[in-house]
Amino acid sequence: MSVTPNMIAVALGQAAPEPDSIQDQQWSLWIDDAYMLIDTRRYGLDPAIEIDQAKLDYVVREAVVAHVKKPDDATQVTVSVDDASTSRSYRSGKGRVTILDEWWTLLGLTDPGGAFALDMVGFANLHLPWCSSMFGALYCSCGVDIAGRPIFEGGQEW
């Protein structure tokens, strides 16, 4: 099942736009944008990832509904006439369809990288005893920092 402008209207609690109206075309475009963002992320991580259709439809629907509610990034509008002025502040959107981090997690499309993917132990236990780094140098002479194992100075595999 794919998301349609009628589903967006139901989620918003309003009447569906007339077929082929500007609003219908706009919502269809935003739906396509959301699917494109998800497909791009999926292909970037692993094209073999299968996404549950119900979860996919939920994320697309919620992303488009959020964009319909806050389509632009205006935060304050001020109208001035002579000596009087009035201002109104708005909670703004990003100005485009956006998939939240929690939705990426729901789809299983979180990037395995990030701050916690760093190897905090390092290669200290893999360096050869005569490697420069074992004597306090800021560089490695046995190649562990390049290949993850000693490749220079007699570091060949047995």
Tab-separated table of N, CA and C in Angstrom:
chain	number	residue	atom	x	y	z
A	1	MET	N	0.848	-1.173	0.000
A	1	MET	CA	0.000	0.000	0.000
A	1	MET	C	0.890	1.231	0.000
A	2	SER	N	0.633	2.150	-0.856
A	2	SER	CA	1.392	3.399	-0.906
A	2	SER	C	0.560	4.532	-0.334
A	3	VAL	N	1.237	5.525	0.155
A	3	VAL	CA	0.582	6.700	0.727
A	3	VAL	C	0.019	7.548	-0.408
A	4	THR	N	-1.179	8.066	-0.195
A	4	THR	CA	-1.850	8.911	-1.177
A	4	THR	C	-2.208	10.249	-0.532
A	5	PRO	N	-2.497	11.262	-1.342
A	5	PRO	CA	-2.951	12.529	-0.771
A	5	PRO	C	-4.217	12.380	0.080
A	6	ASN	N	-5.071	11.427	-0.246
A	6	ASN	CA	-6.275	11.187	0.565
A	6	ASN	C	-5.898	10.741	1.981
A	7	MET	N	-4.870	9.906	2.091
A	7	MET	CA	-4.422	9.466	3.422
A	7	MET	C	-3.843	10.638	4.216
A	8	ILE	N	-3.147	11.525	3.538
A	8	ILE	CA	-2.594	12.716	4.199
A	8	ILE	C	-3.740	13.570	4.739
A	9	ALA	N	-4.793	13.729	3.936
A	9	ALA	CA	-5.955	14.516	4.352
A	9	ALA	C	-6.612	13.907	5.583
A	10	VAL	N	-6.751	12.575	5.595
A	10	VAL	CA	-7.348	11.901	6.753
A	10	VAL	C	-6.487	12.127	7.989
A	11	ALA	N	-5.162	12.011	7.846
A	11	ALA	CA	-4.272	12.221	8.981
A	11	ALA	C	-4.361	13.661	9.501
A	12	LEU	N	-4.600	14.595	8.604
A	12	LEU	CA	-4.743	15.995	8.998
A	12	LEU	C	-6.145	16.325	9.502
A	13	GLY	N	-7.107	15.433	9.258
A	13	GLY	CA	-8.486	15.671	9.674
A	13	GLY	C	-9.189	16.701	8.816
A	14	GLN	N	-8.917	16.674	7.535
A	14	GLN	CA	-9.556	17.620	6.628
A	14	GLN	C	-9.990	16.908	5.357
A	15	ALA	N	-10.739	17.605	4.539
A	15	ALA	CA	-11.229	17.024	3.287
A	15	ALA	C	-10.066	16.807	2.325
A	16	ALA	N	-10.183	15.757	1.556
A	16	ALA	CA	-9.143	15.447	0.573
A	16	ALA	C	-9.149	16.492	-0.537
A	17	PRO	N	-7.989	16.797	-1.092
A	17	PRO	CA	-7.950	17.763	-2.192
A	17	PRO	C	-8.588	17.179	-3.453
A	18	GLU	N	-9.076	18.053	-4.299
A	18	GLU	CA	-9.655	17.608	-5.566
A	18	GLU	C	-8.562	16.948	-6.405
A	19	PRO	N	-8.897	15.872	-7.109
A	19	PRO	CA	-7.897	15.226	-7.965
A	19	PRO	C	-7.328	16.227	-8.976
A	20	ASP	N	-6.032	16.173	-9.180
A	20	ASP	CA	-5.284	17.030	-10.104
A	20	ASP	C	-5.287	18.507	-9.722
A	21	SER	N	-5.717	18.834	-8.515
A	21	SER	CA	-5.619	20.212	-8.051
A	21	SER	C	-4.160	20.480	-7.677
A	22	ILE	N	-3.825	21.732	-7.487
A	22	ILE	CA	-2.459	22.094	-7.099
A	22	ILE	C	-2.085	21.431	-5.774
A	23	GLN	N	-3.015	21.442	-4.820
A	23	GLN	CA	-2.740	20.829	-3.518
A	23	GLN	C	-2.517	19.331	-3.666
A	24	ASP	N	-3.301	18.658	-4.477
A	24	ASP	CA	-3.149	17.228	-4.718
A	24	ASP	C	-1.780	16.940	-5.342
A	25	GLN	N	-1.405	17.738	-6.315
A	25	GLN	CA	-0.109	17.558	-6.969
A	25	GLN	C	1.047	17.840	-6.006
A	26	GLN	N	0.876	18.852	-5.184
A	26	GLN	CA	1.910	19.208	-4.221
A	26	GLN	C	2.100	18.080	-3.206
A	27	TRP	N	1.025	17.573	-2.653
A	27	TRP	CA	1.131	16.486	-1.682
A	27	TRP	C	1.717	15.237	-2.332
A	28	SER	N	1.336	14.949	-3.568
A	28	SER	CA	1.899	13.796	-4.285
A	28	SER	C	3.407	13.968	-4.469
A	29	LEU	N	3.827	15.187	-4.788
A	29	LEU	CA	5.245	15.474	-4.939
A	29	LEU	C	5.983	15.250	-3.625
A	30	TRP	N	5.419	15.716	-2.523
A	30	TRP	CA	6.055	15.542	-1.221
A	30	TRP	C	6.099	14.071	-0.812
A	31	ILE	N	5.073	13.314	-1.158
A	31	ILE	CA	5.076	11.868	-0.892
A	31	ILE	C	6.219	11.215	-1.662
A	32	ASP	N	6.354	11.569	-2.936
A	32	ASP	CA	7.452	11.026	-3.747
A	32	ASP	C	8.813	11.424	-3.173
A	33	ASP	N	8.913	12.647	-2.678
A	33	ASP	CA	10.165	13.105	-2.065
A	33	ASP	C	10.529	12.242	-0.853
A	34	ALA	N	9.543	11.945	-0.017
A	34	ALA	CA	9.800	11.132	1.176
A	34	ALA	C	10.264	9.729	0.785
A	35	TYR	N	9.601	9.116	-0.204
A	35	TYR	CA	10.030	7.795	-0.671
A	35	TYR	C	11.446	7.850	-1.246
A	36	MET	N	11.759	8.923	-1.977
A	36	MET	CA	13.085	9.074	-2.559
A	36	MET	C	14.155	9.184	-1.471
A	37	LEU	N	13.889	9.966	-0.422
A	37	LEU	CA	14.849	10.097	0.676
A	37	LEU	C	15.113	8.749	1.344
A	38	ILE	N	14.060	7.981	1.541
A	38	ILE	CA	14.197	6.674	2.188
A	38	ILE	C	14.951	5.706	1.285
A	39	ASP	N	14.619	5.677	-0.001
A	39	ASP	CA	15.323	4.789	-0.932
A	39	ASP	C	16.796	5.143	-1.044
A	40	THR	N	17.100	6.425	-1.073
A	40	THR	CA	18.491	6.863	-1.166
A	40	THR	C	19.281	6.395	0.046
A	41	ARG	N	18.693	6.531	1.221
A	41	ARG	CA	19.379	6.086	2.446
A	41	ARG	C	19.546	4.579	2.448
A	42	ARG	N	18.507	3.866	2.033
A	42	ARG	CA	18.569	2.398	2.012
A	42	ARG	C	19.660	1.917	1.065
A	43	TYR	N	19.711	2.480	-0.138
A	43	TYR	CA	20.737	2.070	-1.095
A	43	TYR	C	22.134	2.467	-0.637
A	44	GLY	N	22.237	3.559	0.110
A	44	GLY	CA	23.528	3.972	0.631
A	44	GLY	C	24.049	3.052	1.724
A	45	LEU	N	23.141	2.487	2.514
A	45	LEU	CA	23.548	1.592	3.604
A	45	LEU	C	23.694	0.157	3.116
A	46	ASP	N	22.627	-0.389	2.553
A	46	ASP	CA	22.634	-1.767	2.064
A	46	ASP	C	21.382	-1.979	1.218
A	47	PRO	N	21.531	-2.116	-0.093
A	47	PRO	CA	20.356	-2.274	-0.959
A	47	PRO	C	19.511	-3.506	-0.638
A	48	ALA	N	20.081	-4.468	0.070
A	48	ALA	CA	19.345	-5.696	0.383
A	48	ALA	C	18.408	-5.544	1.581
A	49	ILE	N	18.448	-4.396	2.258
A	49	ILE	CA	17.592	-4.179	3.428
A	49	ILE	C	16.139	-4.176	2.991
A	50	GLU	N	15.350	-4.991	3.644
A	50	GLU	CA	13.905	-5.035	3.389
A	50	GLU	C	13.208	-4.192	4.446
A	51	ILE	N	12.342	-3.306	4.008
A	51	ILE	CA	11.624	-2.431	4.928
A	51	ILE	C	10.170	-2.877	4.990
A	52	ASP	N	9.663	-3.010	6.203
A	52	ASP	CA	8.268	-3.371	6.408
A	52	ASP	C	7.374	-2.294	5.792
A	53	GLN	N	6.433	-2.707	4.955
A	53	GLN	CA	5.598	-1.756	4.217
A	53	GLN	C	4.758	-0.880	5.146
A	54	ALA	N	4.243	-1.431	6.224
A	54	ALA	CA	3.437	-0.638	7.156
A	54	ALA	C	4.279	0.463	7.802
A	55	LYS	N	5.518	0.128	8.179
A	55	LYS	CA	6.409	1.122	8.771
A	55	LYS	C	6.800	2.182	7.749
A	56	LEU	N	7.046	1.747	6.524
A	56	LEU	CA	7.398	2.679	5.456
A	56	LEU	C	6.266	3.666	5.203
A	57	ASP	N	5.049	3.163	5.106
A	57	ASP	CA	3.896	4.036	4.891
A	57	ASP	C	3.697	4.997	6.061
A	58	TYR	N	3.902	4.506	7.270
A	58	TYR	CA	3.759	5.360	8.451
A	58	TYR	C	4.749	6.524	8.396
A	59	VAL	N	6.013	6.224	8.119
A	59	VAL	CA	7.043	7.259	8.102
A	59	VAL	C	6.772	8.275	6.995
A	60	VAL	N	6.411	7.809	5.808
A	60	VAL	CA	6.122	8.724	4.698
A	60	VAL	C	4.932	9.601	5.047
A	61	ARG	N	3.888	8.993	5.578
A	61	ARG	CA	2.680	9.756	5.935
A	61	ARG	C	2.996	10.815	6.989
A	62	GLU	N	3.707	10.433	8.034
A	62	GLU	CA	4.027	11.378	9.104
A	62	GLU	C	4.964	12.488	8.627
A	63	ALA	N	5.919	12.152	7.769
A	63	ALA	CA	6.840	13.172	7.253
A	63	ALA	C	6.095	14.196	6.403
A	64	VAL	N	5.174	13.724	5.567
A	64	VAL	CA	4.424	14.643	4.709
A	64	VAL	C	3.433	15.459	5.537
A	65	VAL	N	2.774	14.846	6.506
A	65	VAL	CA	1.845	15.584	7.366
A	65	VAL	C	2.597	16.683	8.116
A	66	ALA	N	3.788	16.367	8.637
A	66	ALA	CA	4.576	17.385	9.342
A	66	ALA	C	4.947	18.525	8.406
A	67	HIS	N	5.255	18.192	7.167
A	67	HIS	CA	5.617	19.230	6.205
A	67	HIS	C	4.400	20.067	5.795
A	68	VAL	N	3.242	19.440	5.695
A	68	VAL	CA	2.022	20.185	5.363
A	68	VAL	C	1.696	21.175	6.476
A	69	LYS	N	1.898	20.751	7.719
A	69	LYS	CA	1.594	21.632	8.852
A	69	LYS	C	2.556	22.806	8.942
A	70	LYS	N	3.824	22.591	8.615
A	70	LYS	CA	4.852	23.644	8.699
A	70	LYS	C	5.706	23.596	7.441
A	71	PRO	N	5.186	24.133	6.337
A	71	PRO	CA	5.887	23.969	5.064
A	71	PRO	C	7.107	24.851	4.849
A	72	ASP	N	7.208	25.968	5.537
A	72	ASP	CA	8.347	26.841	5.273
A	72	ASP	C	9.112	27.129	6.549
A	73	ASP	N	10.181	27.862	6.394
A	73	ASP	CA	11.028	28.120	7.545
A	73	ASP	C	10.861	29.527	8.115
A	74	ALA	N	9.726	30.164	7.844
A	74	ALA	CA	9.457	31.496	8.415
A	74	ALA	C	9.199	31.345	9.906
A	75	THR	N	9.817	32.215	10.692
A	75	THR	CA	9.638	32.122	12.134
A	75	THR	C	8.876	33.296	12.713
A	76	GLN	N	8.918	34.434	12.029
A	76	GLN	CA	8.187	35.584	12.539
A	76	GLN	C	7.774	36.477	11.378
A	77	VAL	N	6.550	36.951	11.454
A	77	VAL	CA	6.031	37.860	10.450
A	77	VAL	C	5.625	39.139	11.156
A	78	THR	N	6.112	40.270	10.649
A	78	THR	CA	5.785	41.573	11.225
A	78	THR	C	5.132	42.436	10.158
A	79	VAL	N	3.998	43.031	10.514
A	79	VAL	CA	3.303	43.943	9.622
A	79	VAL	C	3.294	45.308	10.283
A	80	SER	N	3.797	46.312	9.570
A	80	SER	CA	3.849	47.677	10.106
A	80	SER	C	3.046	48.614	9.208
A	81	VAL	N	2.232	49.448	9.840
A	81	VAL	CA	1.486	50.489	9.140
A	81	VAL	C	1.634	51.755	9.966
A	82	ASP	N	2.236	52.760	9.359
A	82	ASP	CA	2.516	54.016	10.041
A	82	ASP	C	3.245	53.752	11.358
A	83	ASP	N	2.637	54.135	12.475
A	83	ASP	CA	3.289	53.973	13.775
A	83	ASP	C	2.949	52.645	14.454
A	84	ALA	N	2.051	51.894	13.895
A	84	ALA	CA	1.623	50.643	14.525
A	84	ALA	C	2.248	49.455	13.811
A	85	SER	N	2.463	48.419	14.568
A	85	SER	CA	2.955	47.169	13.975
A	85	SER	C	2.430	46.001	14.777
A	86	THR	N	2.351	44.889	14.132
A	86	THR	CA	1.932	43.658	14.795
A	86	THR	C	2.843	42.534	14.326
A	87	SER	N	3.168	41.646	15.221
A	87	SER	CA	4.052	40.528	14.903
A	87	SER	C	3.401	39.231	15.335
A	88	ARG	N	3.744	38.202	14.610
A	88	ARG	CA	3.268	36.880	14.974
A	88	ARG	C	4.401	35.891	14.763
A	89	SER	N	4.662	35.073	15.750
A	89	SER	CA	5.718	34.071	15.660
A	89	SER	C	5.115	32.720	15.323
A	90	TYR	N	5.850	31.957	14.541
A	90	TYR	CA	5.411	30.636	14.121
A	90	TYR	C	6.493	29.627	14.443
A	91	ARG	N	6.049	28.434	14.763
A	91	ARG	CA	6.997	27.336	14.854
A	91	ARG	C	7.293	26.934	13.420
A	92	SER	N	8.524	26.855	13.062
A	92	SER	CA	8.843	26.662	11.658
A	92	SER	C	9.256	25.228	11.350
A	93	GLY	N	9.094	24.897	10.081
A	93	GLY	CA	9.576	23.629	9.562
A	93	GLY	C	10.912	23.863	8.883
A	94	LYS	N	11.458	22.834	8.283
A	94	LYS	CA	12.748	22.949	7.615
A	94	LYS	C	12.623	23.463	6.191
A	95	GLY	N	11.401	23.603	5.700
A	95	GLY	CA	11.213	24.069	4.342
A	95	GLY	C	11.265	22.953	3.319
A	96	ARG	N	11.313	21.720	3.792
A	96	ARG	CA	11.345	20.556	2.901
A	96	ARG	C	10.873	19.333	3.687
A	97	VAL	N	10.592	18.272	2.986
A	97	VAL	CA	10.193	17.024	3.645
A	97	VAL	C	11.414	16.486	4.388
A	98	THR	N	11.224	16.147	5.656
A	98	THR	CA	12.323	15.691	6.496
A	98	THR	C	11.931	14.393	7.202
A	99	ILE	N	12.861	13.453	7.242
A	99	ILE	CA	12.664	12.206	7.979
A	99	ILE	C	13.417	12.348	9.297
A	100	LEU	N	12.700	12.237	10.408
A	100	LEU	CA	13.315	12.374	11.729
A	100	LEU	C	14.193	11.164	12.052
A	101	ASP	N	15.160	11.364	12.943
A	101	ASP	CA	16.061	10.280	13.345
A	101	ASP	C	15.299	9.083	13.914
A	102	GLU	N	14.254	9.352	14.680
A	102	GLU	CA	13.490	8.240	15.261
A	102	GLU	C	12.799	7.417	14.182
A	103	TRP	N	12.433	8.049	13.075
A	103	TRP	CA	11.810	7.319	11.962
A	103	TRP	C	12.839	6.488	11.215
A	104	TRP	N	14.084	7.018	11.088
A	104	TRP	CA	15.140	6.204	10.471
A	104	TRP	C	15.368	4.948	11.305
A	105	THR	N	15.337	5.099	12.623
A	105	THR	CA	15.508	3.946	13.509
A	105	THR	C	14.366	2.956	13.331
A	106	LEU	N	13.146	3.458	13.234
A	106	LEU	CA	11.988	2.591	13.023
A	106	LEU	C	12.126	1.788	11.735
A	107	LEU	N	12.656	2.407	10.696
A	107	LEU	CA	12.836	1.733	9.410
A	107	LEU	C	14.059	0.818	9.380
A	108	GLY	N	14.903	0.915	10.406
A	108	GLY	CA	16.128	0.117	10.427
A	108	GLY	C	17.193	0.690	9.516
A	109	LEU	N	17.148	1.990	9.277
A	109	LEU	CA	18.093	2.630	8.363
A	109	LEU	C	18.998	3.621	9.086
A	110	THR	N	19.464	3.228	10.261
A	110	THR	CA	20.392	4.092	10.976
A	110	THR	C	21.794	3.779	10.497
A	111	ASP	N	22.615	4.807	10.427
A	111	ASP	CA	23.986	4.662	9.967
A	111	ASP	C	24.791	3.946	11.042
A	112	PRO	N	25.479	2.849	10.698
A	112	PRO	CA	26.247	2.137	11.718
A	112	PRO	C	27.451	2.924	12.209
A	113	GLY	N	27.825	3.979	11.499
A	113	GLY	CA	28.946	4.808	11.909
A	113	GLY	C	28.535	5.740	13.019
A	114	GLY	N	29.326	6.719	13.254
A	114	GLY	CA	29.011	7.695	14.293
A	114	GLY	C	30.047	7.669	15.388
A	115	ALA	N	29.791	8.397	16.420
A	115	ALA	CA	30.762	8.559	17.492
A	115	ALA	C	31.080	7.247	18.194
A	116	PHE	N	30.120	6.366	18.310
A	116	PHE	CA	30.356	5.144	19.058
A	116	PHE	C	30.924	4.029	18.197
A	117	ALA	N	31.211	4.306	16.940
A	117	ALA	CA	31.848	3.321	16.086
A	117	ALA	C	33.370	3.440	16.143
A	118	LEU	N	33.878	4.391	16.911
A	118	LEU	CA	35.317	4.557	17.023
A	118	LEU	C	35.910	3.439	17.876
A	119	ASP	N	37.077	3.017	17.484
A	119	ASP	CA	37.790	2.010	18.261
A	119	ASP	C	38.572	2.732	19.347
A	120	MET	N	38.054	2.717	20.560
A	120	MET	CA	38.676	3.455	21.651
A	120	MET	C	39.905	2.732	22.203
A	121	VAL	N	40.071	1.446	21.922
A	121	VAL	CA	41.218	0.699	22.395
A	121	VAL	C	42.421	0.969	21.509
A	122	GLY	N	42.193	1.092	20.226
A	122	GLY	CA	43.278	1.345	19.286
A	122	GLY	C	44.024	0.080	18.933
A	123	PHE	N	45.199	0.286	18.360
A	123	PHE	CA	45.982	-0.847	17.896
A	123	PHE	C	47.179	-1.131	18.793
A	124	ALA	N	47.190	-0.586	19.988
A	124	ALA	CA	48.362	-0.684	20.853
A	124	ALA	C	48.798	-2.125	21.084
A	125	ASN	N	47.876	-3.041	21.201
A	125	ASN	CA	48.243	-4.419	21.485
A	125	ASN	C	48.679	-5.177	20.233
A	126	LEU	N	48.552	-4.589	19.049
A	126	LEU	CA	48.935	-5.257	17.819
A	126	LEU	C	50.308	-4.817	17.302
A	127	HIS	N	50.837	-3.735	17.824
A	127	HIS	CA	52.132	-3.237	17.358
A	127	HIS	C	53.238	-4.222	17.700
A	128	LEU	N	54.206	-4.293	16.819
A	128	LEU	CA	55.385	-5.122	17.087
A	128	LEU	C	56.187	-4.474	18.218
A	129	PRO	N	56.904	-5.280	18.986
A	129	PRO	CA	57.646	-4.721	20.131
A	129	PRO	C	58.654	-3.650	19.717
A	130	TRP	N	59.162	-3.670	18.509
A	130	TRP	CA	60.154	-2.701	18.052
A	130	TRP	C	59.548	-1.574	17.205
A	131	CYS	N	58.212	-1.474	17.189
A	131	CYS	CA	57.531	-0.400	16.458
A	131	CYS	C	57.807	0.940	17.141
A	132	SER	N	57.939	1.975	16.338
A	132	SER	CA	58.231	3.312	16.870
A	132	SER	C	57.196	3.759	17.895
A	133	SER	N	55.937	3.392	17.678
A	133	SER	CA	54.886	3.833	18.606
A	133	SER	C	55.050	3.221	19.992
A	134	MET	N	55.731	2.075	20.083
A	134	MET	CA	55.961	1.446	21.379
A	134	MET	C	57.019	2.203	22.188
A	135	PHE	N	57.776	3.063	21.498
A	135	PHE	CA	58.806	3.863	22.170
A	135	PHE	C	58.372	5.313	22.340
A	136	GLY	N	57.083	5.564	22.193
A	136	GLY	CA	56.541	6.891	22.447
A	136	GLY	C	56.417	7.792	21.231
A	137	ALA	N	56.711	7.277	20.043
A	137	ALA	CA	56.577	8.101	18.840
A	137	ALA	C	55.100	8.354	18.525
A	138	LEU	N	54.850	9.414	17.790
A	138	LEU	CA	53.482	9.738	17.399
A	138	LEU	C	53.098	9.082	16.080
A	139	TYR	N	53.948	8.216	15.572
A	139	TYR	CA	53.683	7.506	14.319
A	139	TYR	C	53.967	6.022	14.516
A	140	CYS	N	53.496	5.235	13.573
A	140	CYS	CA	53.671	3.784	13.633
A	140	CYS	C	54.626	3.368	12.517
A	141	SER	N	55.622	2.565	12.832
A	141	SER	CA	56.556	2.114	11.798
A	141	SER	C	56.294	0.677	11.348
A	142	CYS	N	55.362	-0.021	12.008
A	142	CYS	CA	55.112	-1.414	11.613
A	142	CYS	C	53.882	-1.577	10.726
A	143	GLY	N	53.071	-0.517	10.546
A	143	GLY	CA	51.959	-0.554	9.614
A	143	GLY	C	50.603	-0.875	10.209
A	144	VAL	N	50.520	-1.034	11.515
A	144	VAL	CA	49.239	-1.348	12.148
A	144	VAL	C	48.223	-0.228	11.935
A	145	ASP	N	48.702	1.019	11.960
A	145	ASP	CA	47.776	2.144	11.782
A	145	ASP	C	47.211	2.201	10.359
A	146	ILE	N	47.850	1.548	9.410
A	146	ILE	CA	47.385	1.533	8.023
A	146	ILE	C	46.499	0.327	7.749
A	147	ALA	N	46.983	-0.855	8.128
A	147	ALA	CA	46.318	-2.093	7.738
A	147	ALA	C	45.592	-2.801	8.871
A	148	GLY	N	45.767	-2.361	10.102
A	148	GLY	CA	45.119	-3.030	11.215
A	148	GLY	C	45.915	-4.200	11.747
A	149	ARG	N	47.049	-4.481	11.107
A	149	ARG	CA	47.962	-5.542	11.527
A	149	ARG	C	49.359	-5.148	11.060
A	150	PRO	N	50.400	-5.693	11.673
A	150	PRO	CA	51.752	-5.339	11.229
A	150	PRO	C	52.001	-5.809	9.792
A	151	ILE	N	52.475	-4.879	8.959
A	151	ILE	CA	52.800	-5.246	7.574
A	151	ILE	C	54.237	-4.888	7.210
A	152	PHE	N	54.937	-4.130	8.058
A	152	PHE	CA	56.334	-3.768	7.837
A	152	PHE	C	57.170	-4.322	8.978
A	153	GLU	N	58.485	-4.295	8.823
A	153	GLU	CA	59.427	-4.674	9.866
A	153	GLU	C	59.251	-6.110	10.343
A	154	GLY	N	59.026	-7.031	9.434
A	154	GLY	CA	58.889	-8.434	9.797
A	154	GLY	C	57.526	-8.793	10.325
A	155	GLY	N	56.497	-8.054	9.979
A	155	GLY	CA	55.164	-8.299	10.471
A	155	GLY	C	54.346	-9.205	9.569
A	156	GLN	N	55.007	-9.984	8.696
A	156	GLN	CA	54.259	-10.853	7.811
A	156	GLN	C	53.572	-11.973	8.585
A	157	GLU	N	52.527	-12.506	7.990
A	157	GLU	CA	51.789	-13.595	8.654
A	157	GLU	C	52.577	-14.884	8.523
A	158	TRP	N	52.507	-15.733	9.529
A	158	TRP	CA	53.241	-17.005	9.537
A	158	TRP	C	52.499	-18.034	8.797
